[in-house]
mmCIF file of C-alpha atoms in Angstrom:
data_model
loop_
_atom_site.group_PDB
_atom_site.id
_atom_site.type_symbol
_atom_site.label_atom_id
_atom_site.label_comp_id
_atom_site.label_asym_id
_atom_site.label_seq_id
_atom_site.Cartn_x
_atom_site.Cartn_y
_atom_site.Cartn_z
ATOM 1 C CA UNK Y 1 87.262 108.300 96.860
ATOM 2 C CA UNK Y 2 89.281 106.073 98.792
ATOM 3 C CA UNK Y 3 90.969 103.136 96.897
ATOM 4 C CA UNK Y 4 90.080 99.589 97.842
ATOM 5 C CA UNK Y 5 93.346 97.995 96.504
ATOM 6 C CA UNK Y 6 96.849 99.415 95.836
ATOM 7 C CA UNK Y 7 99.804 97.574 94.004
ATOM 8 C CA UNK Y 8 103.532 98.250 94.200
ATOM 9 C CA UNK Y 9 106.094 97.328 91.778
ATOM 10 C CA UNK Y 10 109.316 97.371 93.885
ATOM 11 C CA UNK Y 11 109.169 97.377 97.670
ATOM 12 C CA UNK Y 12 112.467 99.133 98.791
ATOM 13 C CA UNK Y 13 112.856 102.088 100.884
ATOM 14 C CA UNK Y 14 110.265 104.608 99.123
ATOM 15 C CA UNK Y 15 107.657 101.653 98.216
ATOM 16 C CA UNK Y 16 107.953 100.221 101.470
ATOM 17 C CA UNK Y 17 107.502 103.582 103.338
ATOM 18 C CA UNK Y 18 104.500 104.442 101.067
ATOM 19 C CA UNK Y 19 103.024 100.974 101.974
ATOM 20 C CA UNK Y 20 103.774 101.279 105.678
ATOM 21 C CA UNK Y 21 102.244 104.817 105.692
ATOM 22 C CA UNK Y 22 99.040 103.595 104.012
ATOM 23 C CA UNK Y 23 98.801 100.713 106.421
ATOM 24 C CA UNK Y 24 99.044 103.058 109.443
ATOM 25 C CA UNK Y 25 96.546 105.639 108.176
ATOM 26 C CA UNK Y 26 94.095 103.574 105.880
ATOM 27 C CA UNK Y 27 94.422 99.932 107.494
ATOM 28 C CA UNK Y 28 91.417 98.886 105.452
ATOM 29 C CA UNK Y 29 93.103 99.092 102.012
ATOM 30 C CA UNK Y 30 94.233 95.907 100.556
ATOM 31 C CA UNK Y 31 97.956 96.172 99.162
ATOM 32 C CA UNK Y 32 99.925 93.771 97.255
ATOM 33 C CA UNK Y 33 103.543 93.994 95.729
ATOM 34 C CA UNK Y 34 105.898 92.704 93.240
ATOM 35 C CA UNK Y 35 109.741 92.448 93.921
ATOM 36 C CA UNK Y 36 112.499 90.260 93.158
ATOM 37 C CA UNK Y 37 113.524 90.308 96.766
ATOM 38 C CA UNK Y 38 111.588 87.643 98.292
ATOM 39 C CA UNK Y 39 113.027 88.539 101.855
ATOM 40 C CA UNK Y 40 111.402 92.043 101.594
ATOM 41 C CA UNK Y 41 108.109 90.370 100.370
ATOM 42 C CA UNK Y 42 107.995 88.037 103.184
ATOM 43 C CA UNK Y 43 108.899 90.340 105.884
ATOM 44 C CA UNK Y 44 106.223 92.797 104.413
ATOM 45 C CA UNK Y 45 103.593 89.978 104.684
ATOM 46 C CA UNK Y 46 104.821 89.134 108.131
ATOM 47 C CA UNK Y 47 104.300 92.738 109.294
ATOM 48 C CA UNK Y 48 100.822 92.505 107.458
ATOM 49 C CA UNK Y 49 101.789 95.775 105.595
ATOM 50 C CA UNK Y 50 100.750 93.697 102.330
ATOM 51 C CA UNK Y 51 98.525 90.814 102.018
ATOM 52 C CA UNK Y 52 100.374 89.124 99.076
ATOM 53 C CA UNK Y 53 103.953 89.341 97.693
ATOM 54 C CA UNK Y 54 104.577 88.269 93.892
ATOM 55 C CA UNK Y 55 107.818 87.732 91.940
ATOM 56 C CA UNK Y 56 106.075 88.202 88.728
ATOM 57 C CA UNK Y 57 103.284 90.558 87.605
ATOM 58 C CA UNK Y 58 99.968 88.611 87.738
ATOM 59 C CA UNK Y 59 96.515 89.663 86.878
ATOM 60 C CA UNK Y 60 96.058 90.350 90.412
ATOM 61 C CA UNK Y 61 97.318 93.813 89.833
ATOM 62 C CA UNK Y 62 94.494 94.442 87.372
ATOM 63 C CA UNK Y 63 91.846 95.587 89.931
ATOM 64 C CA UNK Y 64 94.347 97.755 91.842
ATOM 65 C CA UNK Y 65 93.114 101.550 91.735
ATOM 66 C CA UNK Y 66 96.783 102.900 92.028
ATOM 67 C CA UNK Y 67 99.712 101.074 91.100
ATOM 68 C CA UNK Y 68 103.142 102.600 92.448
ATOM 69 C CA UNK Y 69 106.103 102.002 90.139
ATOM 70 C CA UNK Y 70 109.000 101.940 92.623
ATOM 71 C CA UNK Y 71 111.546 99.832 90.732
ATOM 72 C CA UNK Y 72 115.019 101.089 89.797
ATOM 73 C CA UNK Y 73 114.688 103.861 87.045
ATOM 74 C CA UNK Y 74 116.660 101.757 84.470
ATOM 75 C CA UNK Y 75 113.716 99.022 84.953
ATOM 76 C CA UNK Y 76 111.080 101.349 83.873
ATOM 77 C CA UNK Y 77 110.837 100.648 80.352
ATOM 78 C CA UNK Y 78 110.378 96.809 81.235
ATOM 79 C CA UNK Y 79 107.653 97.441 83.572
ATOM 80 C CA UNK Y 80 105.681 100.237 81.748
ATOM 81 C CA UNK Y 81 105.125 97.565 79.009
ATOM 82 C CA UNK Y 82 103.682 95.151 81.402
ATOM 83 C CA UNK Y 83 101.747 97.818 83.256
ATOM 84 C CA UNK Y 84 99.978 99.004 80.021
ATOM 85 C CA UNK Y 85 97.929 95.710 80.372
ATOM 86 C CA UNK Y 86 96.358 97.038 83.426
ATOM 87 C CA UNK Y 87 96.269 100.964 82.932
ATOM 88 C CA UNK Y 88 92.796 102.206 82.484
ATOM 89 C CA UNK Y 89 89.897 104.389 84.007
ATOM 90 C CA UNK Y 90 89.898 102.072 86.993
ATOM 91 C CA UNK Y 91 93.591 101.658 87.354
ATOM 92 C CA UNK Y 92 96.055 104.703 87.663
ATOM 93 C CA UNK Y 93 99.732 104.399 87.214
ATOM 94 C CA UNK Y 94 102.272 106.476 88.967
ATOM 95 C CA UNK Y 95 106.030 106.328 89.798
ATOM 96 C CA UNK Y 96 108.427 107.653 92.641
ATOM 97 C CA UNK Y 97 111.435 108.600 90.609
ATOM 98 C CA UNK Y 98 113.236 111.696 91.295
ATOM 99 C CA UNK Y 99 113.648 112.346 87.743
ATOM 100 C CA UNK Y 100 110.331 112.917 85.484
ATOM 101 C CA UNK Y 101 111.414 113.736 81.871
ATOM 102 C CA UNK Y 102 112.447 110.244 80.751
ATOM 103 C CA UNK Y 103 109.267 108.384 82.067
ATOM 104 C CA UNK Y 104 107.050 111.215 80.614
ATOM 105 C CA UNK Y 105 108.639 110.887 77.082
ATOM 106 C CA UNK Y 106 108.348 107.161 77.191
ATOM 107 C CA UNK Y 107 104.717 107.109 78.191
ATOM 108 C CA UNK Y 108 103.791 109.934 75.892
ATOM 109 C CA UNK Y 109 101.068 108.801 73.106
ATOM 110 C CA UNK Y 110 100.909 105.320 74.603
ATOM 111 C CA UNK Y 111 97.751 103.989 76.146
ATOM 112 C CA UNK Y 112 99.243 104.540 79.562
ATOM 113 C CA UNK Y 113 99.443 108.210 79.205
ATOM 114 C CA UNK Y 114 95.688 109.101 79.940
ATOM 115 C CA UNK Y 115 96.032 106.946 83.264
ATOM 116 C CA UNK Y 116 99.656 108.259 84.434
ATOM 117 C CA UNK Y 117 100.514 110.590 87.159
ATOM 118 C CA UNK Y 118 104.200 111.111 87.921
ATOM 119 C CA UNK Y 119 105.052 111.229 91.536
ATOM 120 C CA UNK Y 120 108.221 112.195 93.350
ATOM 121 C CA UNK Y 121 107.963 112.013 97.293
ATOM 122 C CA UNK Y 122 110.801 114.452 98.304
ATOM 123 C CA UNK Y 123 111.924 112.329 101.310
ATOM 124 C CA UNK Y 124 114.547 109.630 101.755
ATOM 125 C CA UNK Y 125 117.234 108.193 103.671
ATOM 126 C CA UNK Y 126 121.059 107.412 103.368
ATOM 127 C CA UNK Y 127 120.021 103.774 103.641
ATOM 128 C CA UNK Y 128 118.106 101.698 101.218
ATOM 129 C CA UNK Y 129 115.895 98.575 101.153
ATOM 130 C CA UNK Y 130 112.666 97.516 102.893
ATOM 131 C CA UNK Y 131 114.045 97.122 106.057
ATOM 132 C CA UNK Y 132 114.877 100.680 106.388
ATOM 133 C CA UNK Y 133 111.335 101.870 105.303
ATOM 134 C CA UNK Y 134 109.297 103.772 107.923
ATOM 135 C CA UNK Y 135 105.638 104.563 108.275
ATOM 136 C CA UNK Y 136 106.389 108.347 108.961
ATOM 137 C CA UNK Y 137 108.702 109.032 105.948
ATOM 138 C CA UNK Y 138 106.186 111.029 104.000
ATOM 139 C CA UNK Y 139 105.177 113.172 107.051
ATOM 140 C CA UNK Y 140 105.358 116.714 105.953
ATOM 141 C CA UNK Y 141 107.260 115.953 103.225
ATOM 142 C CA UNK Y 142 106.692 117.632 99.849
ATOM 143 C CA UNK Y 143 105.430 115.036 97.205
ATOM 144 C CA UNK Y 144 105.365 116.577 93.721
ATOM 145 C CA UNK Y 145 103.020 115.346 91.148
ATOM 146 C CA UNK Y 146 103.450 115.674 87.512
ATOM 147 C CA UNK Y 147 100.523 114.438 85.490
ATOM 148 C CA UNK Y 148 100.431 113.304 82.103
ATOM 149 C CA UNK Y 149 98.615 116.173 80.036
ATOM 150 C CA UNK Y 150 96.269 113.650 78.663
ATOM 151 C CA UNK Y 151 94.718 112.575 82.120
ATOM 152 C CA UNK Y 152 91.527 113.879 83.477
ATOM 153 C CA UNK Y 153 91.750 116.461 86.190
ATOM 154 C CA UNK Y 154 89.367 114.820 88.423
ATOM 155 C CA UNK Y 155 91.560 111.688 88.721
ATOM 156 C CA UNK Y 156 94.462 113.920 89.323
ATOM 157 C CA UNK Y 157 92.379 115.619 92.272
ATOM 158 C CA UNK Y 158 91.472 112.251 93.653
ATOM 159 C CA UNK Y 159 95.052 111.117 93.598
ATOM 160 C CA UNK Y 160 96.257 114.309 95.267
ATOM 161 C CA UNK Y 161 93.739 114.066 98.013
ATOM 162 C CA UNK Y 162 94.756 110.751 98.640
ATOM 163 C CA UNK Y 163 98.574 111.504 98.858
ATOM 164 C CA UNK Y 164 97.603 114.407 101.216
ATOM 165 C CA UNK Y 165 95.631 111.880 103.425
ATOM 166 C CA UNK Y 166 99.249 110.266 104.045
ATOM 167 C CA UNK Y 167 100.676 113.477 105.651
ATOM 168 C CA UNK Y 168 102.555 114.552 102.681
ATOM 169 C CA UNK Y 169 102.263 118.217 101.255
ATOM 170 C CA UNK Y 170 101.216 117.805 97.510
ATOM 171 C CA UNK Y 171 102.617 120.260 94.728
ATOM 172 C CA UNK Y 172 101.904 119.848 91.051
ATOM 173 C CA UNK Y 173 104.350 120.892 88.420
ATOM 174 C CA UNK Y 174 105.268 120.354 84.671
ATOM 175 C CA UNK Y 175 107.699 117.476 84.627
ATOM 176 C CA UNK Y 176 110.490 119.607 82.881
ATOM 177 C CA UNK Y 177 110.077 122.290 85.422
ATOM 178 C CA UNK Y 178 110.398 119.559 88.180
ATOM 179 C CA UNK Y 179 113.520 118.303 86.823
ATOM 180 C CA UNK Y 180 115.106 121.796 86.862
ATOM 181 C CA UNK Y 181 114.026 122.485 90.332
ATOM 182 C CA UNK Y 182 115.409 119.061 91.721
ATOM 183 C CA UNK Y 183 118.520 119.570 89.899
ATOM 184 C CA UNK Y 184 119.012 122.750 91.684
ATOM 185 C CA UNK Y 185 118.210 121.883 95.130
ATOM 186 C CA UNK Y 186 118.704 118.171 95.241
ATOM 187 C CA UNK Y 187 120.952 116.634 92.518
ATOM 188 C CA UNK Y 188 123.627 119.434 92.470
ATOM 189 C CA UNK Y 189 124.086 119.387 96.225
ATOM 190 C CA UNK Y 190 124.905 115.667 96.139
ATOM 191 C CA UNK Y 191 127.201 116.223 93.403
ATOM 192 C CA UNK Y 192 129.070 118.941 95.276
ATOM 193 C CA UNK Y 193 129.146 116.984 98.664
ATOM 194 C CA UNK Y 194 130.530 114.048 96.733
ATOM 195 C CA UNK Y 195 133.163 116.188 95.099
ATOM 196 C CA UNK Y 196 134.202 117.710 98.530
ATOM 197 C CA UNK Y 197 134.464 114.428 100.081
ATOM 198 C CA UNK Y 198 136.578 112.875 97.254
ATOM 199 C CA UNK Y 199 138.673 116.102 97.356
ATOM 200 C CA UNK Y 200 139.573 115.981 100.997
ATOM 201 C CA UNK Y 201 140.225 112.190 100.676
ATOM 202 C CA UNK Y 202 142.742 112.816 97.865
ATOM 203 C CA UNK Y 203 144.705 115.595 99.720
ATOM 204 C CA UNK Y 204 144.554 114.057 103.374
ATOM 205 C CA UNK Y 205 147.742 112.873 104.904
ATOM 206 C CA UNK Y 206 148.688 109.196 105.671
ATOM 207 C CA UNK Y 207 147.410 109.512 109.112
ATOM 208 C CA UNK Y 208 144.154 111.037 107.851
ATOM 209 C CA UNK Y 209 144.526 113.985 109.945
ATOM 210 C CA UNK Y 210 141.602 115.989 108.180
ATOM 211 C CA UNK Y 211 139.419 112.788 108.608
ATOM 212 C CA UNK Y 212 140.084 112.966 112.168
ATOM 213 C CA UNK Y 213 139.308 116.439 112.842
ATOM 214 C CA UNK Y 214 136.550 117.026 110.424
ATOM 215 C CA UNK Y 215 134.094 119.388 112.229
ATOM 216 C CA UNK Y 216 130.426 119.671 111.984
ATOM 217 C CA UNK Y 217 130.545 121.848 109.110
ATOM 218 C CA UNK Y 218 132.188 119.408 106.944
ATOM 219 C CA UNK Y 219 130.079 116.572 108.303
ATOM 220 C CA UNK Y 220 126.645 118.585 107.725
ATOM 221 C CA UNK Y 221 127.616 119.522 104.084
ATOM 222 C CA UNK Y 222 129.037 116.095 103.124
ATOM 223 C CA UNK Y 223 126.356 113.864 104.916
ATOM 224 C CA UNK Y 224 124.258 113.254 101.729
ATOM 225 C CA UNK Y 225 127.473 111.814 100.045
ATOM 226 C CA UNK Y 226 126.646 108.581 102.068
ATOM 227 C CA UNK Y 227 123.598 108.063 99.782
ATOM 228 C CA UNK Y 228 123.425 105.072 97.269
ATOM 229 C CA UNK Y 229 125.836 105.402 94.492
ATOM 230 C CA UNK Y 230 123.819 103.478 92.322
ATOM 231 C CA UNK Y 231 120.764 105.741 92.437
ATOM 232 C CA UNK Y 232 122.815 108.913 92.170
ATOM 233 C CA UNK Y 233 124.541 107.306 89.027
ATOM 234 C CA UNK Y 234 121.109 106.742 87.593
ATOM 235 C CA UNK Y 235 120.010 110.358 88.326
ATOM 236 C CA UNK Y 236 122.826 111.762 86.701
ATOM 237 C CA UNK Y 237 122.382 109.691 83.594
ATOM 238 C CA UNK Y 238 118.641 110.520 83.407
ATOM 239 C CA UNK Y 239 118.695 114.206 84.124
ATOM 240 C CA UNK Y 240 122.004 114.922 82.355
ATOM 241 C CA UNK Y 241 120.584 118.265 80.500
ATOM 242 C CA UNK Y 242 119.437 119.925 83.826
ATOM 243 C CA UNK Y 243 122.446 118.901 86.000
ATOM 244 C CA UNK Y 244 124.966 120.043 83.441
ATOM 245 C CA UNK Y 245 123.205 123.278 83.251
ATOM 246 C CA UNK Y 246 123.297 123.737 86.925
ATOM 247 C CA UNK Y 247 127.030 122.551 87.174
ATOM 248 C CA UNK Y 248 127.881 125.345 84.556
ATOM 249 C CA UNK Y 249 126.066 128.093 86.641
ATOM 250 C CA UNK Y 250 127.841 126.823 89.878
ATOM 251 C CA UNK Y 251 131.341 126.778 88.089
ATOM 252 C CA UNK Y 252 130.627 130.543 87.149
ATOM 253 C CA UNK Y 253 129.528 131.415 90.714
ATOM 254 C CA UNK Y 254 132.555 129.755 92.399
ATOM 255 C CA UNK Y 255 134.906 131.497 89.838
ATOM 256 C CA UNK Y 256 133.426 134.735 90.888
ATOM 257 C CA UNK Y 257 133.949 133.938 94.420
ATOM 258 C CA UNK Y 258 137.400 132.972 93.778
ATOM 259 C CA UNK Y 259 138.085 136.158 92.140
ATOM 260 C CA UNK Y 260 136.573 138.198 95.351
ATOM 261 C CA UNK Y 261 138.862 136.335 97.570
ATOM 262 C CA UNK Y 262 141.990 136.707 95.145
ATOM 263 C CA UNK Y 263 141.422 140.472 95.050
ATOM 264 C CA UNK Y 264 140.590 140.843 98.933
ATOM 265 C CA UNK Y 265 137.148 142.305 98.044
ATOM 266 C CA UNK Y 266 136.175 142.712 101.700
ATOM 267 C CA UNK Y 267 132.671 144.212 101.069
ATOM 268 C CA UNK Y 268 131.902 141.935 98.279
ATOM 269 C CA UNK Y 269 132.906 138.831 100.377
ATOM 270 C CA UNK Y 270 130.865 140.176 103.322
ATOM 271 C CA UNK Y 271 127.806 140.686 101.178
ATOM 272 C CA UNK Y 272 128.322 137.361 99.540
ATOM 273 C CA UNK Y 273 128.013 135.575 102.941
ATOM 274 C CA UNK Y 274 125.437 137.924 104.384
ATOM 275 C CA UNK Y 275 123.092 137.121 101.385
ATOM 276 C CA UNK Y 276 123.627 133.444 101.717
ATOM 277 C CA UNK Y 277 122.880 133.665 105.312
ATOM 278 C CA UNK Y 278 119.826 135.601 104.844
ATOM 279 C CA UNK Y 279 118.308 133.313 102.196
ATOM 280 C CA UNK Y 280 119.310 130.141 104.096
ATOM 281 C CA UNK Y 281 117.588 131.643 107.310
ATOM 282 C CA UNK Y 282 114.444 132.291 105.495
ATOM 283 C CA UNK Y 283 114.190 128.724 104.282
ATOM 284 C CA UNK Y 284 111.577 126.800 106.569
ATOM 285 C CA UNK Y 285 112.635 123.622 108.051
ATOM 286 C CA UNK Y 286 109.346 122.107 109.130
ATOM 287 C CA UNK Y 287 109.066 119.804 105.837
ATOM 288 C CA UNK Y 288 111.298 117.048 104.953
ATOM 289 C CA UNK Y 289 112.460 118.358 101.684
ATOM 290 C CA UNK Y 290 114.630 116.678 99.188
ATOM 291 C CA UNK Y 291 117.524 116.151 101.560
ATOM 292 C CA UNK Y 292 116.642 113.815 104.231
ATOM 293 C CA UNK Y 293 116.255 115.438 107.707
ATOM 294 C CA UNK Y 294 118.459 114.453 110.664
ATOM 295 C CA UNK Y 295 116.526 114.029 113.694
ATOM 296 C CA UNK Y 296 119.338 114.729 116.090
ATOM 297 C CA UNK Y 297 119.954 116.307 119.469
ATOM 298 C CA UNK Y 298 123.297 117.284 121.380
ATOM 299 C CA UNK Y 299 123.735 116.638 125.080
ATOM 300 C CA UNK Y 300 126.173 117.697 127.668
ATOM 301 C CA UNK Y 301 127.648 114.852 129.543
ATOM 302 C CA UNK Y 302 130.453 114.153 132.245
ATOM 303 C CA UNK Y 303 133.408 112.176 131.428
ATOM 304 C CA UNK Y 304 132.564 109.159 133.592
ATOM 305 C CA UNK Y 305 132.145 105.303 133.280
ATOM 306 C CA UNK Y 306 128.764 104.182 132.213
ATOM 307 C CA UNK Y 307 127.379 107.800 131.408
ATOM 308 C CA UNK Y 308 126.309 106.840 127.904
ATOM 309 C CA UNK Y 309 125.018 103.422 128.911
ATOM 310 C CA UNK Y 310 122.939 105.262 131.414
ATOM 311 C CA UNK Y 311 121.395 107.632 128.921
ATOM 312 C CA UNK Y 312 120.715 104.778 126.503
ATOM 313 C CA UNK Y 313 119.017 102.879 129.141
ATOM 314 C CA UNK Y 314 116.749 105.567 130.097
ATOM 315 C CA UNK Y 315 115.957 105.980 126.259
ATOM 316 C CA UNK Y 316 115.339 102.245 125.858
ATOM 317 C CA UNK Y 317 112.888 101.844 128.823
ATOM 318 C CA UNK Y 318 110.625 104.467 127.224
ATOM 319 C CA UNK Y 319 110.953 102.483 123.812
ATOM 320 C CA UNK Y 320 112.716 105.329 122.079
ATOM 321 C CA UNK Y 321 115.052 103.858 119.362
ATOM 322 C CA UNK Y 322 118.431 105.300 118.927
ATOM 323 C CA UNK Y 323 119.620 105.442 115.046
ATOM 324 C CA UNK Y 324 123.181 106.616 115.913
ATOM 325 C CA UNK Y 325 125.166 108.004 118.929
ATOM 326 C CA UNK Y 326 128.666 109.328 119.097
ATOM 327 C CA UNK Y 327 130.998 111.551 121.168
ATOM 328 C CA UNK Y 328 131.839 114.963 119.372
ATOM 329 C CA UNK Y 329 135.596 115.690 119.629
ATOM 330 C CA UNK Y 330 135.373 118.807 117.480
ATOM 331 C CA UNK Y 331 132.777 120.910 118.719
ATOM 332 C CA UNK Y 332 133.447 123.881 116.369
ATOM 333 C CA UNK Y 333 129.909 124.527 115.292
ATOM 334 C CA UNK Y 334 127.873 123.002 117.977
ATOM 335 C CA UNK Y 335 127.282 122.740 121.759
ATOM 336 C CA UNK Y 336 127.048 119.296 123.576
ATOM 337 C CA UNK Y 337 129.679 116.505 123.735
ATOM 338 C CA UNK Y 338 127.250 113.593 122.770
ATOM 339 C CA UNK Y 339 125.404 113.574 119.494
ATOM 340 C CA UNK Y 340 122.294 111.475 119.181
ATOM 341 C CA UNK Y 341 120.420 110.588 116.188
ATOM 342 C CA UNK Y 342 116.800 109.242 115.960
ATOM 343 C CA UNK Y 343 114.711 107.668 113.272
ATOM 344 C CA UNK Y 344 111.802 109.913 113.378
ATOM 345 C CA UNK Y 345 110.911 113.380 114.623
ATOM 346 C CA UNK Y 346 108.457 111.876 117.179
ATOM 347 C CA UNK Y 347 111.180 109.883 118.937
ATOM 348 C CA UNK Y 348 113.477 113.035 118.862
ATOM 349 C CA UNK Y 349 110.740 115.184 120.667
ATOM 350 C CA UNK Y 350 110.047 112.586 123.321
ATOM 351 C CA UNK Y 351 113.805 112.139 124.143
ATOM 352 C CA UNK Y 352 114.254 115.877 124.294
ATOM 353 C CA UNK Y 353 111.283 116.070 127.118
ATOM 354 C CA UNK Y 354 112.530 112.794 128.797
ATOM 355 C CA UNK Y 355 116.009 113.562 129.019
ATOM 356 C CA UNK Y 356 115.485 117.153 130.247
ATOM 357 C CA UNK Y 357 113.109 115.754 132.947
ATOM 358 C CA UNK Y 358 116.173 113.696 133.951
ATOM 359 C CA UNK Y 359 118.231 116.787 134.299
ATOM 360 C CA UNK Y 360 120.166 116.444 131.052
ATOM 361 C CA UNK Y 361 121.161 119.661 129.222
ATOM 362 C CA UNK Y 362 120.000 119.154 125.801
ATOM 363 C CA UNK Y 363 120.683 121.375 122.624
ATOM 364 C CA UNK Y 364 118.499 121.311 119.569
ATOM 365 C CA UNK Y 365 119.551 122.634 116.282
#
């Protein structure tokens, strides 16, 4: 059953991207949104993504089949109380938070519980806000569902089918299992990346030599440290138990590696890196995953005036937008002198085909 009307509480990057995706795939569905950001609401109305924007929760939300709670995690308590007035057989409440235990504990044994499906679209961006939302953010991304134990299975199946229709890959998990998994493959990497960046910053010299020569390996492993500090502060505070458990495991692993290096354990070091390589190489990369994918290419380019401008013009004339472009001075781990990032995979593929047809040498990673 396709919903006739959907509501959003919060219209930032994730809420806005879900709404834009729905508008692209199901243009007949009516959508409304609440947000304190009037500019975001006005822009969404102007773009005809939503029909109405509100700065307070009104009874207009009562006849929504789904209401997506996309507000900051710390605001959940406030909104859940208000949403309990709308929850029922005809109105299902879902959220998009990356930590599920707190909200499931909060709605347990309340009137919301039989009508709640936790949700976590495992896709994102270093940017935040509706202006950075895209209608392709969910494409081939895992979207984990953590239904309340009290909800009917036919409702879960209906919602699962709807999310799948948006191009996402659904997966249903227990909420505690979800939090342990995401702490392992999403939360811990962000913490490690931020620690590494802060370490290098603290030991760099006055002329910032380390920052200047930072190669691809450093940039790749620390890119996610550019994510929202507020969001990651809240994740650490709401998923403390699982994150601390994983940090302890990582400290033990790092200490073991330190011991191998200290004792010049040649075979153990080789096995350590080989096992990591084999496992990493076995991970498929055709889904968005919890860490936002970079849509990038590398290009050989002669050092001549106007070279970058010419390339940018070619892309612009074919309506291909560039997210970021820059010269690679340290090519320790990649070929190509010019690094180009795009907003979406479709644009990247079109750019590769176009630039190669114009005799540019393109490298894909």
